[in-house]
Coordinates of C-alpha atoms in Angstrom, one line a residue:
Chain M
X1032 CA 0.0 -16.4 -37.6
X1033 CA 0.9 -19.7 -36.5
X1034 CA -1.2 -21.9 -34.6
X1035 CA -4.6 -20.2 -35.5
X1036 CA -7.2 -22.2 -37.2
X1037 CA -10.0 -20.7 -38.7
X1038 CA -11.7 -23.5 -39.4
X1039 CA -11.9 -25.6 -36.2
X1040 CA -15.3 -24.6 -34.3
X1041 CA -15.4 -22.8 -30.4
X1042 CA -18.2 -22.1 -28.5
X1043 CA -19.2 -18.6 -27.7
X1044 CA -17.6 -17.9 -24.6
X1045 CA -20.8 -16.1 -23.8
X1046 CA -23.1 -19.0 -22.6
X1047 CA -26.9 -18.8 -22.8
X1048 CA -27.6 -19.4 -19.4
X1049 CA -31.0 -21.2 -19.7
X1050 CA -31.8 -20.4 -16.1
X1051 CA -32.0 -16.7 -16.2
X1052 CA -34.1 -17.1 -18.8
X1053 CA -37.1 -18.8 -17.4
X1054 CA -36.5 -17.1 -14.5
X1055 CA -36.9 -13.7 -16.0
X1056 CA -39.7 -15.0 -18.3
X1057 CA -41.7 -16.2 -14.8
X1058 CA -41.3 -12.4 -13.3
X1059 CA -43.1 -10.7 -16.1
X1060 CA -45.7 -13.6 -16.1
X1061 CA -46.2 -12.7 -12.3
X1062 CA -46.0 -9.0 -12.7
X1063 CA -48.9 -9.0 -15.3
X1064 CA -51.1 -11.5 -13.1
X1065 CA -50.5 -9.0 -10.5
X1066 CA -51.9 -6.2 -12.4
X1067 CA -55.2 -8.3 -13.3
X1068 CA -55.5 -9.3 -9.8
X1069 CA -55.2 -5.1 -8.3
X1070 CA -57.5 -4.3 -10.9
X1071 CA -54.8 -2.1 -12.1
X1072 CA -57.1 -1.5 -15.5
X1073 CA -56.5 1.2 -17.6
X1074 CA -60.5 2.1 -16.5
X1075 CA -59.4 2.6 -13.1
X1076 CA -56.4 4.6 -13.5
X1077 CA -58.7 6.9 -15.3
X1078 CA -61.0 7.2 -12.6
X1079 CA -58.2 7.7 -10.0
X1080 CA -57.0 10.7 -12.2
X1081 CA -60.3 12.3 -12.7
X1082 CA -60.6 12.5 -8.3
X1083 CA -57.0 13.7 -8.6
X1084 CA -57.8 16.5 -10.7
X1085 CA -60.8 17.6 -8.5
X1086 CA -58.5 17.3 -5.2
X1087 CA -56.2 19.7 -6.9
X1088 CA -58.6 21.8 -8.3
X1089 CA -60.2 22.6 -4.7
X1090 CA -56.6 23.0 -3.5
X1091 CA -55.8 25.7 -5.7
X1092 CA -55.6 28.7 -4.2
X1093 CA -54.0 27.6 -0.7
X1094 CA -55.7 28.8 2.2
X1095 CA -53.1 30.7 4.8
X1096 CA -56.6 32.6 6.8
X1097 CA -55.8 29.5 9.8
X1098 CA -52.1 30.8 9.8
X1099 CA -51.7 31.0 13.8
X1100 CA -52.7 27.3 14.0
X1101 CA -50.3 26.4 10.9
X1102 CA -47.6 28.5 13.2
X1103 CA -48.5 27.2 16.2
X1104 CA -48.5 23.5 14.2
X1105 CA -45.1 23.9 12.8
X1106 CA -43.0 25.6 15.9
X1107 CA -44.1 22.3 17.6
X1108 CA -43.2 20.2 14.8
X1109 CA -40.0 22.0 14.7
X1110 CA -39.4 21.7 18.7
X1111 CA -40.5 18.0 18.2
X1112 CA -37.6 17.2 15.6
X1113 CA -34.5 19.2 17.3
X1114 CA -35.2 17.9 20.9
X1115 CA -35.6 14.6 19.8
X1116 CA -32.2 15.2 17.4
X1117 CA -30.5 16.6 20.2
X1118 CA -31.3 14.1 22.5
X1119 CA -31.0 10.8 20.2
X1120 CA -27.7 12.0 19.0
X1121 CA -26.2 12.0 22.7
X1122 CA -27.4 8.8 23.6
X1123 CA -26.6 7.2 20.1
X1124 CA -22.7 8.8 20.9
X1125 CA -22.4 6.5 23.9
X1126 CA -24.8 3.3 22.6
X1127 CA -22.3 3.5 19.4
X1128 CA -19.3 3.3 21.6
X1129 CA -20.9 0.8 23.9
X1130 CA -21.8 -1.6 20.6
X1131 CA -18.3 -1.1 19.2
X1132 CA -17.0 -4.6 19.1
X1133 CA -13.4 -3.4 19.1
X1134 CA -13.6 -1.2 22.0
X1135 CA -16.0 -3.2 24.2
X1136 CA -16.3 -7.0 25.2
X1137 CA -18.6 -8.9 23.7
X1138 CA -21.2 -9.0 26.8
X1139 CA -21.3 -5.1 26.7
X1140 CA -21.7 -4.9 22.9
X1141 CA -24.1 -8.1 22.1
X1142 CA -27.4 -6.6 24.2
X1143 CA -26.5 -3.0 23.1
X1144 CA -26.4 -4.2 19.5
X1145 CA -29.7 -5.9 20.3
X1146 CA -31.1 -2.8 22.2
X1147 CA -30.0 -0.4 18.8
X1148 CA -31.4 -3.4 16.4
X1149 CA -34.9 -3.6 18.7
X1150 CA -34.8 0.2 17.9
X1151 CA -35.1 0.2 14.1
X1152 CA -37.5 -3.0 13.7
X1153 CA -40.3 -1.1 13.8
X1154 CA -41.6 1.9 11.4
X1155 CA -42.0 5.3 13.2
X1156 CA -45.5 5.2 13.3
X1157 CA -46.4 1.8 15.0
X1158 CA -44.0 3.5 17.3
X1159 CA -45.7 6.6 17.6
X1160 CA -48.7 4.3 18.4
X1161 CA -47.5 2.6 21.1
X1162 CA -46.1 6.1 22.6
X1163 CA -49.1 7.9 22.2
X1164 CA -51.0 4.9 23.6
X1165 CA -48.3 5.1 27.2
X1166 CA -47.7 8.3 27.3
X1167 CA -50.9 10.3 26.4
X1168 CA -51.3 12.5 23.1
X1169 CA -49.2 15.3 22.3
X1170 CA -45.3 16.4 21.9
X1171 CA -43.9 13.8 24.4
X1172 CA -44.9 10.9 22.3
X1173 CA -43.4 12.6 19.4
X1174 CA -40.0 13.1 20.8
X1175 CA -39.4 9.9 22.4
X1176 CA -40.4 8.4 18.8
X1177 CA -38.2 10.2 17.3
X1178 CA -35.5 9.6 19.8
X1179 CA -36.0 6.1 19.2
X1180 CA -36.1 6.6 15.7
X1181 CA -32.5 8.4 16.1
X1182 CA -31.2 5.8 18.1
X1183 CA -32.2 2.8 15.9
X1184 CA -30.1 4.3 13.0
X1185 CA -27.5 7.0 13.7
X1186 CA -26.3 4.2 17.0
X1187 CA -25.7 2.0 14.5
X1188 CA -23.9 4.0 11.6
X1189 CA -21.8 5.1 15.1
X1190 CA -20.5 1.8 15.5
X1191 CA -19.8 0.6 12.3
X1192 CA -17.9 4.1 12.2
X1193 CA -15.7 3.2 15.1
X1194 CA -15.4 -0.4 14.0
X1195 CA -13.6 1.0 11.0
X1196 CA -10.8 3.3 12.8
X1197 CA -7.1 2.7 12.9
X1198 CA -6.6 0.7 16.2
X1199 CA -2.6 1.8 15.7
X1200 CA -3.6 5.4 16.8
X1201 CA -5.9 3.6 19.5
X1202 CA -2.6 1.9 20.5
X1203 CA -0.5 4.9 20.5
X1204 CA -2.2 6.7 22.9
X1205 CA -2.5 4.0 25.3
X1206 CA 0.9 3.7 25.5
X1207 CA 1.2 7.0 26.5
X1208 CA -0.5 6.1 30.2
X1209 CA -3.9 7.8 29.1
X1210 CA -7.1 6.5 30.8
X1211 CA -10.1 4.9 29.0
X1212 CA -11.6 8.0 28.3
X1213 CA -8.8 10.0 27.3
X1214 CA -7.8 7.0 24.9
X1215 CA -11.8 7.6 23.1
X1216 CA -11.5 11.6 23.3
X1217 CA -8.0 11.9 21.6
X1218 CA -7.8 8.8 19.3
X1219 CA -11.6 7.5 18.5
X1220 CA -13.0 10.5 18.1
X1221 CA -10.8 12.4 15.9
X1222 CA -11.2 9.6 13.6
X1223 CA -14.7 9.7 13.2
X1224 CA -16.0 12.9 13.8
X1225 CA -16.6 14.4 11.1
X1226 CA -18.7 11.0 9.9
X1227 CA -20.7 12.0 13.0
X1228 CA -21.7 15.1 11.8
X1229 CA -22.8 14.2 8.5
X1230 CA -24.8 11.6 10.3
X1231 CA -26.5 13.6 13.2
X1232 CA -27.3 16.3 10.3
X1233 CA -28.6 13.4 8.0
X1234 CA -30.8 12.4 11.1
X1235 CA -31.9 15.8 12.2
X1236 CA -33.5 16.3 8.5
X1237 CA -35.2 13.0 8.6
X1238 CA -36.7 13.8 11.9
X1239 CA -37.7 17.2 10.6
X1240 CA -39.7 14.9 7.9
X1241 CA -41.1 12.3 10.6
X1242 CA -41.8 14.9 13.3
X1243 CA -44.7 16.6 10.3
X1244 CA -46.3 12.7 10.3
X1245 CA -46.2 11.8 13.9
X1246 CA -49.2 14.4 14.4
X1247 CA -51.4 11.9 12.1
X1248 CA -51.3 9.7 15.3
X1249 CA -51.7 12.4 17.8
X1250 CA -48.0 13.1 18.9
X1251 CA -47.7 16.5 18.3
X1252 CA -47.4 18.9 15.4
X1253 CA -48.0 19.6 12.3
X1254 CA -49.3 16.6 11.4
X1255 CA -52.2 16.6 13.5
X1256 CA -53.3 19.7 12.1
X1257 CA -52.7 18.2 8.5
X1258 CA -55.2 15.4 9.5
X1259 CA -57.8 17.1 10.4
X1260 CA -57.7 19.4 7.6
X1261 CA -58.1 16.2 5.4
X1262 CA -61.1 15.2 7.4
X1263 CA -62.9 18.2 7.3
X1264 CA -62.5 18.1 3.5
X1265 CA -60.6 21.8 3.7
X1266 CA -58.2 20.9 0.9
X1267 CA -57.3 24.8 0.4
X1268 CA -55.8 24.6 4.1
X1269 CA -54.1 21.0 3.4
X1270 CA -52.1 22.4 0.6
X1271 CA -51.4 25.6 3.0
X1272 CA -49.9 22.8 5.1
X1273 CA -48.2 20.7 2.5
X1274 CA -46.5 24.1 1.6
X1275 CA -45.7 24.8 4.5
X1276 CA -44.1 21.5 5.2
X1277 CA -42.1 21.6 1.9
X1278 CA -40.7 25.1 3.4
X1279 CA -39.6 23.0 6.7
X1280 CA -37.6 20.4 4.9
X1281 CA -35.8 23.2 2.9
X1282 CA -35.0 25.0 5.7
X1283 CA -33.9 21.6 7.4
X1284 CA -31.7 21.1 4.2
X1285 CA -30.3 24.3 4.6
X1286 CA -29.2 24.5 8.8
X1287 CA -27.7 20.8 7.9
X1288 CA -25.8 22.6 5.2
X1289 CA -24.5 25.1 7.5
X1290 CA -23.8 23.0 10.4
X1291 CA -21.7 20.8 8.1
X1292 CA -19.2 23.2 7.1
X1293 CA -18.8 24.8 10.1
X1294 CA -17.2 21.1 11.3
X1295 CA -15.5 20.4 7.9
Chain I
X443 CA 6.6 3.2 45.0
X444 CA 9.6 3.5 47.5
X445 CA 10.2 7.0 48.5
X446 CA 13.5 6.9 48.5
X447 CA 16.0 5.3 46.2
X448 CA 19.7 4.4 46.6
X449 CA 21.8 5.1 43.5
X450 CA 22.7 1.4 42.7
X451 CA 18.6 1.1 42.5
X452 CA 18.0 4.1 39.9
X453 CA 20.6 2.7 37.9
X454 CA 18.7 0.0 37.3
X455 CA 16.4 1.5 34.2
X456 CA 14.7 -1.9 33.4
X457 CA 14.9 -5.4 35.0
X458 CA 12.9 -8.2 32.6
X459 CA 13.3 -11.8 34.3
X460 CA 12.3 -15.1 32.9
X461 CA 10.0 -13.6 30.7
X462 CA 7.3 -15.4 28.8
X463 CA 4.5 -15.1 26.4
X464 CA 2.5 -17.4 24.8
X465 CA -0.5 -16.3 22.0
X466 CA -2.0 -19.7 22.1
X467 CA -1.2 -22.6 25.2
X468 CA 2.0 -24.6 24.8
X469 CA 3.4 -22.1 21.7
X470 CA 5.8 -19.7 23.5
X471 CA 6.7 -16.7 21.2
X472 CA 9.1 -15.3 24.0
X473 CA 10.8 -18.3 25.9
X474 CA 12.4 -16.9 29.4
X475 CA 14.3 -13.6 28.4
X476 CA 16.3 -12.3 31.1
X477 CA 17.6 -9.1 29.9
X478 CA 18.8 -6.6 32.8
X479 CA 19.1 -2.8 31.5
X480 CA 21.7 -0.6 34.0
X481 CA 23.0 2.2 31.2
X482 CA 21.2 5.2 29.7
X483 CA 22.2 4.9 25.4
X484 CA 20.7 3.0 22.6
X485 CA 20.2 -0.6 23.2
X486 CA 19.6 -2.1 20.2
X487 CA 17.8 -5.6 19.6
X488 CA 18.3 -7.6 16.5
X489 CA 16.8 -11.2 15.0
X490 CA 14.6 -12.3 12.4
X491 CA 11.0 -11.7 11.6
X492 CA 8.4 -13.2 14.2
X493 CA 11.3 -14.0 16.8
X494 CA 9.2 -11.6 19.3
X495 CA 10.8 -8.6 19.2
X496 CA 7.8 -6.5 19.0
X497 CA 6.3 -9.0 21.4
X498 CA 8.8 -8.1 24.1
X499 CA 8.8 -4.3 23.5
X500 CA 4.5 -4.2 24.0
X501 CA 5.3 -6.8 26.9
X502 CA 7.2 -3.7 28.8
X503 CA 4.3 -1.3 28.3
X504 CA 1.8 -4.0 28.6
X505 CA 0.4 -2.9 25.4
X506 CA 0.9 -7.0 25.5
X507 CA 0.2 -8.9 28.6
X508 CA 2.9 -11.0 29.3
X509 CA 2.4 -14.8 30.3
X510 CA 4.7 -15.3 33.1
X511 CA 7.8 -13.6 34.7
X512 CA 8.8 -10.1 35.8
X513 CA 9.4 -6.8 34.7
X514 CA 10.6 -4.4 37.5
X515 CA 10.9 -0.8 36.7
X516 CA 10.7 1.9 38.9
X517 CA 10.2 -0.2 41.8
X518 CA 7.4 -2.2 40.9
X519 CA 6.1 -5.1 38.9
X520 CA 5.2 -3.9 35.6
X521 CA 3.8 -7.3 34.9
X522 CA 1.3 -7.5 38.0
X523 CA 0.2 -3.6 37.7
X524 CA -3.4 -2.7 36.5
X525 CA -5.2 0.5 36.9
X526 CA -4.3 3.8 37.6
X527 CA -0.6 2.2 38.5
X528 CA -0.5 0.6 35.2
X529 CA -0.6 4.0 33.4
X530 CA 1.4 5.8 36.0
X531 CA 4.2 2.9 34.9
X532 CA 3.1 3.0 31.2
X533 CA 3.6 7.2 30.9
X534 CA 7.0 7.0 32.0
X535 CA 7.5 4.3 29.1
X536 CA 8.1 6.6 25.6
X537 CA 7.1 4.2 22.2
X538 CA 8.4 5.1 18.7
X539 CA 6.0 3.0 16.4
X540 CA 6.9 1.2 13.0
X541 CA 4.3 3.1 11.2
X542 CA 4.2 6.0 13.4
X543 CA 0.6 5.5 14.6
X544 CA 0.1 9.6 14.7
X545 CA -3.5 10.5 14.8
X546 CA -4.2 11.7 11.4
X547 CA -6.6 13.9 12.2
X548 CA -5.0 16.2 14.8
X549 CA -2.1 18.5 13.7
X550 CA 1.0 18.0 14.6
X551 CA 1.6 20.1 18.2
X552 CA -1.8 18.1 19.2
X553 CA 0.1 14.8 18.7
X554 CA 3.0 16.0 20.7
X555 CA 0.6 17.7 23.2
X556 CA -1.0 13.6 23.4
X557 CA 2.4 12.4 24.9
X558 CA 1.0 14.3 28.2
X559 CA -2.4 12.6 28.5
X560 CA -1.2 10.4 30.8
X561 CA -0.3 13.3 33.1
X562 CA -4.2 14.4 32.9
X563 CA -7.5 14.1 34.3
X564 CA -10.2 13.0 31.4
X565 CA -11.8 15.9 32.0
X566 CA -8.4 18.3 31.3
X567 CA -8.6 16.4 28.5
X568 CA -12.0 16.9 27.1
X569 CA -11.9 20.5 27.4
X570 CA -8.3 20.3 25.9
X571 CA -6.5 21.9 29.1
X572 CA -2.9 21.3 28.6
X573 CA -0.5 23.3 31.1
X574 CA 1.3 26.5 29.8
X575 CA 4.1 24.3 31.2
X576 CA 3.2 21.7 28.8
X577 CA 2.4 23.6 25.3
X578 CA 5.8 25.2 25.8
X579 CA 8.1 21.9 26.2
X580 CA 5.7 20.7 22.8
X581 CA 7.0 23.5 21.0
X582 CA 10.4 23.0 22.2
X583 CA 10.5 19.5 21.3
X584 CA 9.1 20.3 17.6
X585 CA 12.4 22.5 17.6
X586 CA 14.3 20.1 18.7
X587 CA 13.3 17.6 15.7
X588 CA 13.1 20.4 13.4
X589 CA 9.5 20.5 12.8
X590 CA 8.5 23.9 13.8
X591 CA 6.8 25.3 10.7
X592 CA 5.1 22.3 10.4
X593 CA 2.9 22.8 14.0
X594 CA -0.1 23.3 12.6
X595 CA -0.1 21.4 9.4
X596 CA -2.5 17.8 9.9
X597 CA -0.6 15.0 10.9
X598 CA -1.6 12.7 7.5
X599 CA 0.2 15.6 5.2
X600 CA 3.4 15.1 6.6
X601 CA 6.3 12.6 4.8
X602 CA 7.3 9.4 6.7
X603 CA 10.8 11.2 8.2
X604 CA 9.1 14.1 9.5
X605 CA 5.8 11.9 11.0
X606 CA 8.4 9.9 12.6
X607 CA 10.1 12.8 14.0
X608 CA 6.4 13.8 15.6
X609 CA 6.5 10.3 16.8
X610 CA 9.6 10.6 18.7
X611 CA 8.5 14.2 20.0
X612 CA 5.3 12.4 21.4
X613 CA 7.5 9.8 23.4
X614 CA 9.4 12.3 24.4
X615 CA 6.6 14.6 25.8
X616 CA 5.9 11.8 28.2
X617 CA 9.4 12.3 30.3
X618 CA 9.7 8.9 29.7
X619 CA 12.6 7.1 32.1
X620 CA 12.8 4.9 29.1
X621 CA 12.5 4.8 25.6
X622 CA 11.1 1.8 23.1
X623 CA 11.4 2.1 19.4
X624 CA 9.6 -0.9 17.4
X625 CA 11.8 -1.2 14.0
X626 CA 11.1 3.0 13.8
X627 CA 13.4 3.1 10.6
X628 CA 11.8 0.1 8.8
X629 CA 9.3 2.6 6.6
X630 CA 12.1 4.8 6.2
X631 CA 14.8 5.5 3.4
X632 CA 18.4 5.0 4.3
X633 CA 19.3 8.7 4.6
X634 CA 16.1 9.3 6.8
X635 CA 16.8 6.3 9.0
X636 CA 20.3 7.4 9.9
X637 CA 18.3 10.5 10.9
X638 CA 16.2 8.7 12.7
X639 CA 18.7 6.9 15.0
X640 CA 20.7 10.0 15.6
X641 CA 17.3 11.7 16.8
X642 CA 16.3 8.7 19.2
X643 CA 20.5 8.8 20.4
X644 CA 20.4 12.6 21.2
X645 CA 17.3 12.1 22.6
X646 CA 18.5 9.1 25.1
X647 CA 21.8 11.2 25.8
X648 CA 19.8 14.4 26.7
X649 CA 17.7 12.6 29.2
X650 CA 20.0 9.8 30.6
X651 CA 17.6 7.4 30.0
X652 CA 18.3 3.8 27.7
X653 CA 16.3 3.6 24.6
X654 CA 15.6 0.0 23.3
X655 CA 15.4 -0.2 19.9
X656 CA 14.1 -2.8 17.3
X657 CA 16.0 -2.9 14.4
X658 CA 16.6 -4.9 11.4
X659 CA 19.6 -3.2 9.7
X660 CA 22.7 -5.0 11.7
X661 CA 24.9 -2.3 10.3
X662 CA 22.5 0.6 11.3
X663 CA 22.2 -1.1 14.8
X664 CA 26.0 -1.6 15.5
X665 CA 26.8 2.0 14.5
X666 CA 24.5 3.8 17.2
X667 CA 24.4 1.0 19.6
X668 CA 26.6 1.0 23.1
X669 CA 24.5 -3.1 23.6
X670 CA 23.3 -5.4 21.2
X671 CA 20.4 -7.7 22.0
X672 CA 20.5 -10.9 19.1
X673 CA 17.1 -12.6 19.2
X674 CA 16.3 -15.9 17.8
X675 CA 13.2 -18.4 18.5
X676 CA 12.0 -16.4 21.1
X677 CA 15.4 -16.7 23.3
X678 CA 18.4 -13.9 23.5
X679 CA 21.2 -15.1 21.6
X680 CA 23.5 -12.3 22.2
X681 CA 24.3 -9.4 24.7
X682 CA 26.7 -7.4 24.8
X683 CA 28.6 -4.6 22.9
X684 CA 28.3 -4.5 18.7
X685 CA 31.8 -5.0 18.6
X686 CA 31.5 -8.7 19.8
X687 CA 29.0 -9.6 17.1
X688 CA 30.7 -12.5 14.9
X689 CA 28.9 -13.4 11.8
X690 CA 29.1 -16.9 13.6
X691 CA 26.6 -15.0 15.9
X692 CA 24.6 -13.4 12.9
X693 CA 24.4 -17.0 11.4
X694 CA 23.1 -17.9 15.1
X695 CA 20.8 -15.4 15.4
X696 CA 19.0 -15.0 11.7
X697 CA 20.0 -18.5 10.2
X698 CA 21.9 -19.6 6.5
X699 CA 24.7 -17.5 5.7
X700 CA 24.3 -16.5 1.9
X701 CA 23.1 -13.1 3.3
X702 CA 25.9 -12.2 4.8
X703 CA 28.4 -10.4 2.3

């Protein structure tokens, strides 16, 4: 063909980028100071595994003899997570709307943004800390941390839901005269209800998970129960527990299943 | 509102003096438009892209708030209501949307069933309480645009025509005393557009009421219209009966000539 010469030379158009390079080589370097500096040896891996294998050896076979206080343990740590799902989801409903920057002014949705933000900085259990520290010990603290917990994330997957709608539809139904409310029940919500659901159920799983661990601080449940197992070194009645807590989370898994297609 | 009316007043659908708007200070989109509607029928309003047609239709609902000037209807101010009297005004005001604007979501008899919100408390509306009264003139009105089959069926599964058929229906549902259609055939095919028009006409002739219509299709608009409004720069050009449009207006109104054939 005309115009191609074989013989004149072109740069790969694949450049060697030098950079990457050096960067990539200074990682590894890192990474295996790291190691060294743990004391991540080979020795002490071996050592770790050999405890390992005697914590599961004394938790073979399961202990179920305590079962009234695994019941008693889990129905709380069941009550824990629903309330708190139940409540955190109807105040996230109207904290989502209220931080909507296309349905609110920006003095409504700034501090409620802030509020919802405030709400997610800090792990469940520092806030089960500072609950069970106000409060007292027990359930309470474990459902407001939860409900915190809710609010700091499903609040905030609400309004980025409603931030995404279809403002025509919004528009339409204003025009037809209908108040503010009206206007949220008939053109907002349709659009992002069924996002809702598959948030709230995605919540009500995760508090399932964090209402079993806000026991370790004392707020109720299972997890206290699991605690003092550990301390007392009854590691046939932790992995009763453990079980037990692996049964929850199915069963979570499951209702979420449910309630999801019901509101397809 | 007045009690009573004289007939010379409820004759008087729609009274827009000295109309302004301006987006940003010292940049009038809509310049002082006077345009005084007295007879039911399709009005239709013509001129080029970003002349402020749309602008003047969401200025009569206030889905726009107008800068300065008047808009009576029904006795009052439209431009100085807010409230509950803004959305008294705004439910007698039926819109027909470029793009429909259904809510996708709901079927089709809920987005007819919408057109009544207006009428209702927000709590009849959360526990979805429309009036027998109400659910029956829906149905009727998804006769009326031929849609009955399609009642249940989502709102997003249905062709452009037939959405904009639910859109009508919607505007309809309101009672309006007036009806504003924002270029309603402009996502349509020609066939479906002519439907369209004839739809929004039987409509306007059924209820008495003048329906103002954005429209770029001159031909479309002279054919169904008993007034044409020519737009151009954010003034009216033209007003009067299709008949008296002169491509010397057209040239007027939507500038160059090479389009006209």
């Amino acid at each position: 063909m005309a115009g191609i010469n074989p013989n004149q030379h072109r740069g790969n158009p694949f450049k060697h980028n030098w950079l990457a390079s050096a960067i990539w080589l200074i990682v590894v370097c890192y990474v295996v100071y790291m190691f060294n500096a743990m004391d991540l040896s080979w020795g002490r891996i071996n050592e770790g595994l050999g405890h390992a294998g005697n914590l599961l050896g004394r938790m073979v076979p399961p202990n179920f003899s305590r079962w009234s206080l695994l019941l008693s343990g889990l129905i709380e740590s069941l009550e824990i997570a629903i309330i708190a799902s139940i409540c955190g989801i109807f105040i996230s409903l109207f904290m989502g709307l209220f931080a909507a920057r296309n349905m609110m002014p920006n003095w409504i949705s700034t501090p409620v943004r802030t509020l919802i933000a405030l709400c997610r900085t800090f792990h469940p259990v520092i806030i089960a800390i500072l609950f069970v520290k106000s409060v007292g010990f027990g359930a309470l603290a474990g459902i407001l941390t939860l409900i915190v917990a809710s609010i700091g994330f499903i609040a905030k997957l609400f309004a980025e839901a409603i931030e995404e709608i279809s403002l025509k539809q919004v528009e339409a139904i204003r025009a037809t005269g209908a108040g503010f409310t009206s206007i949220i029940l008939f053109s907002v919500m349709p659009q992002v209800f069924a996002r809702f659901i598959g948030f709230s159920t995605y919540q009500l799983d995760s508090n399932l998970r964090n209402s079993t661990m806000v026991g370790i601080v004392g707020a109720g449940g299972l997890g206290g129960t699991l605690f003092s197992a550990f301390q007392r070194f009854d590691y046939d009645f932790v992995a009763a527990i453990l079980i037990v807590i692996i049964a929850l989370i199915m069963f979570g898994e499951f209702l979420s299943n449910i309630v999801r297609s019901i509101f397809r | 509102m007045p009690v009573t009316q004289n007939t010379a007043e409820r004759a008087n659908f729609l009274e827009i003096r000295h109309l302004k708007k301006e987006y940003t200070a010292g940049n009038p989109i809509l310049k002082g438009i006077d345009i005084s509607i007295t007879e039911p029928g399709i009005v239709a309003i013509i001129g080029p892209s970003g002349t402020g047609k749309s602008t003047l239709l969401r200025c009569i609902n206030r889905l726009i708030d107008p800068t300065a000037g008047e808009i009576i209807f029904d006795g009052a101010d439209l431009c100085s209501a807010k409230g509950a009297q803004l959305r008294m005004l705004r439910r007698q005001v039926g819109m027909v949307f470029q793009e429909y604007n259904l809510v996708e979501r709901l079927t089709v008899i809920e987005n007819v069933l919408t057109g009544r919100l207006g009428y209702m408390s927000a709590w009849k509306a959360w526990r979805r309480n429309f009036s027998q009264d109400d659910i029956n003139t829906a149905f009727d009105l998804l006769d009326a645009v031929g849609l009955t089959e399609h009642a249940s069926k989502r709102a997003d599964s249905l062709s452009g025509g037939q959405r904009q058929r639910v859109g009508i229906a919607r505007a309809v549902m309101q009672n309006p005393r007036i009806l504003l259609a924002d270029e309603p055939t402009s996502s349509l095919d020609p066939k479906t557009a002519v439907e369209i028009m004839e739809l929004l006409e039987r409509f306007a002739e059924e209820k008495n009421i003048p329906a103002l219509v954005n429209i770029h299709d001159v031909k479309l608009a002279s054919r169904f219209a008993k007034r044409m409004i020519g737009m151009s720069n954010g003034v009216v050009v033209y007003d009067g009966p299709p008949e008296g449009i002169t491509d010397e207006h057209l040239k007027q109104i939507y500038g160059g000539e090479s389009w006209l054939v």
